[in-house]
Coordinates of C-alpha atoms in Angstrom, one line a residue:
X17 CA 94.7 92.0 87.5
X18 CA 92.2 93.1 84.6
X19 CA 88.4 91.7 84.3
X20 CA 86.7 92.5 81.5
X21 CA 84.5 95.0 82.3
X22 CA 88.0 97.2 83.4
X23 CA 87.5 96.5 87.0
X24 CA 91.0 96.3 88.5
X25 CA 92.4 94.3 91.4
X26 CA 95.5 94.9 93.2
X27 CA 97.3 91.2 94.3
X28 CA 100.4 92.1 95.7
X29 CA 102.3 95.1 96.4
X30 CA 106.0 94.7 95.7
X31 CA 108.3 97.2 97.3
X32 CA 112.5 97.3 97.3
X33 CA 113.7 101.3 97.5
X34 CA 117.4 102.0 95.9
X35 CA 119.1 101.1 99.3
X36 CA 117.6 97.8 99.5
X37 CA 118.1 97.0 95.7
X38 CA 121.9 97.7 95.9
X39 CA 122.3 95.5 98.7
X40 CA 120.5 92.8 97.0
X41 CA 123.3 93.5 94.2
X42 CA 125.9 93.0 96.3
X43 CA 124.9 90.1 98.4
X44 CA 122.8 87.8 96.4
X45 CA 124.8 84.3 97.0
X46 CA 122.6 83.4 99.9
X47 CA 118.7 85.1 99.8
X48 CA 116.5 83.9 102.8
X49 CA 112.6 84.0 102.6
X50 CA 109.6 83.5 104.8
X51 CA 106.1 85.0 105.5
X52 CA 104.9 87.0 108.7
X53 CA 101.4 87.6 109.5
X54 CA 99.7 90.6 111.7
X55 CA 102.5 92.6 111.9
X56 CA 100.7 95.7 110.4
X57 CA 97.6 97.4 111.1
X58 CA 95.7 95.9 108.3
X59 CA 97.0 92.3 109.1
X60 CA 97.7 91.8 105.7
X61 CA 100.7 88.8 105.6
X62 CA 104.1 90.4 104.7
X63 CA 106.6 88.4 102.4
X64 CA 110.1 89.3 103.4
X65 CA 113.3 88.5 101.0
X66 CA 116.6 88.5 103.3
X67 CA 120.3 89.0 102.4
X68 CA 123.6 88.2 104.4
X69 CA 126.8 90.3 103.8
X70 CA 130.2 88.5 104.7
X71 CA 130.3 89.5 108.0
X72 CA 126.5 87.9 108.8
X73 CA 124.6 91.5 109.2
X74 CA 121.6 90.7 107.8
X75 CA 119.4 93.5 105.3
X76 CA 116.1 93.1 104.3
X77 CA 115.8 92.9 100.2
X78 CA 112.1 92.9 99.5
X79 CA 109.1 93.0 101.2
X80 CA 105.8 92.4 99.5
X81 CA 102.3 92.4 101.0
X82 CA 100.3 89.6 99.6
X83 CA 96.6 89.0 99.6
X84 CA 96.3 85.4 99.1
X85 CA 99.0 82.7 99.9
X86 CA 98.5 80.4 97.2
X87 CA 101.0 79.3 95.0
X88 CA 100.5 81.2 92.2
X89 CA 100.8 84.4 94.5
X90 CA 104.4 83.2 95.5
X91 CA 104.9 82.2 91.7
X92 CA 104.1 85.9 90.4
X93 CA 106.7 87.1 93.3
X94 CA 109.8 85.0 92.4
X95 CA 108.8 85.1 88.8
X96 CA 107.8 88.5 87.5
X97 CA 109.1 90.7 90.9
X98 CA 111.9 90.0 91.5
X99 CA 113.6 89.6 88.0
X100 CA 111.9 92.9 87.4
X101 CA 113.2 94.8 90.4
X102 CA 116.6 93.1 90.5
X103 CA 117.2 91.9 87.1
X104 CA 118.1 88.4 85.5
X105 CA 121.8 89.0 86.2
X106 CA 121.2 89.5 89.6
X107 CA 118.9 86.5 90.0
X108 CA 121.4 84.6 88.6
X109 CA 123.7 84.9 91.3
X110 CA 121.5 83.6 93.8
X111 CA 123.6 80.4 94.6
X112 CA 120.8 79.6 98.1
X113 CA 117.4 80.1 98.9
X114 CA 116.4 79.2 102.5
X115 CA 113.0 78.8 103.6
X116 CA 110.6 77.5 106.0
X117 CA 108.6 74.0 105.1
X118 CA 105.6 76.1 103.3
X119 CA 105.3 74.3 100.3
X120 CA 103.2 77.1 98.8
X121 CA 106.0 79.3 99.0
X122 CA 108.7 76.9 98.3
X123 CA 107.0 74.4 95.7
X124 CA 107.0 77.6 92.7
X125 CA 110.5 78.6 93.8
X126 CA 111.5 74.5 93.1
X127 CA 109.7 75.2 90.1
X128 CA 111.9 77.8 89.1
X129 CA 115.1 76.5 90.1
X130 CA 114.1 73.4 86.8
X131 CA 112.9 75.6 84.7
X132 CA 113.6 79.3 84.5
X133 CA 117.3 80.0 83.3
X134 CA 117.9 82.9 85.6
X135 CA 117.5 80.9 88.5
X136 CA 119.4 77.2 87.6
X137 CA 122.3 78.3 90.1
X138 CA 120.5 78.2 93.3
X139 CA 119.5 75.3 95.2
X140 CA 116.8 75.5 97.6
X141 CA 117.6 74.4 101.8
X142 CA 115.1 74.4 104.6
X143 CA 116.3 76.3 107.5
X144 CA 117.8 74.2 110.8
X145 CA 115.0 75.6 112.7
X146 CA 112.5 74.0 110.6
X147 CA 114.2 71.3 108.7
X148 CA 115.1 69.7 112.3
X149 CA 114.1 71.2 115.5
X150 CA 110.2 71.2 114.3
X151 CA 110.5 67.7 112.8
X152 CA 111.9 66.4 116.1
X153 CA 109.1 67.9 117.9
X154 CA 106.8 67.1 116.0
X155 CA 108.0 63.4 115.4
X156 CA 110.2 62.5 118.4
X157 CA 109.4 64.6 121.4
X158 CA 106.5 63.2 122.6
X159 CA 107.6 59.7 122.5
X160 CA 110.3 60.3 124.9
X161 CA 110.0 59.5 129.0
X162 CA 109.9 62.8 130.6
X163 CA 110.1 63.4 134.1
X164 CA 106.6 64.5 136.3
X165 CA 107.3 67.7 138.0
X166 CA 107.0 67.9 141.1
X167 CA 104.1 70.4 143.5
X168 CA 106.7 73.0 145.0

């Protein structure tokens, strides 16, 4: 990002090595995404992009360090990164993207899905984890009976 007094600011850092792109090529049917936080010495939150082979080994496919996790942010990822590192064709063949129930990383990638033609063939799931083991939690748990344990 460019101001006009050609002061430049670095967003997000986008990184897939030739390893990591290739299996992206081969196993882009299913892509699963989600955010970590202060797992580096700098804390800075890590986006990771995650791909299945056939027999359910799992490879990493992109990892990008993001400043900010606004919308926009995710936007720029789905958008400009990775049709730029992996190519329309590629992007094409995503056919699911799982994610947790951030709507600032999901909402652009629903955006997407309507309007970019590159992406049109993938439908967007929340994980089981999130979709229904934190909504029952959340919305269920605590208005069960539970049983008072007892002083040992």
């Amino acid at each position: 990002m460019s101001y006009k007094d050609s002061t430049e600011i670095l967003l997000s850092l986008s990184a897939a090595e030739d390893a990591i792109m290739r299996v992206v090529h081969m196993f882009p049917k299913v892509i699963y995404m989600d955010v970590m936080s202060r797992t580096n010495k700098q804390k800075r939150v890590l986006f990771l992009m995650v791909v299945k082979d056939g027999n359910g080994k799992t490879f990493v496919g992109n990892i990008t360090i993001v400043t900010s996790q606004q919308r926009w942010v995710f936007m720029k990822i789905y958008q400009t990164f990775f049709v730029y590192l992996y190519g329309t064709v590629t992007v094409s063949r995503f056919q699911l993207a799982v994610t947790d129930d951030d709507v600032s990383a999901h909402g652009p990638f629903d955006c997407l899905i309507k309007t970019q033609s590159c992406y049109t063939n993938c439908v967007h799931m929340l994980c089981v984890f999130h979709g229904l083991i934190m909504m029952f939690h959340t919305n269920v748990y605590h208005l069960l009976p539970h049983k008072r344990q007892a002083n040992c």
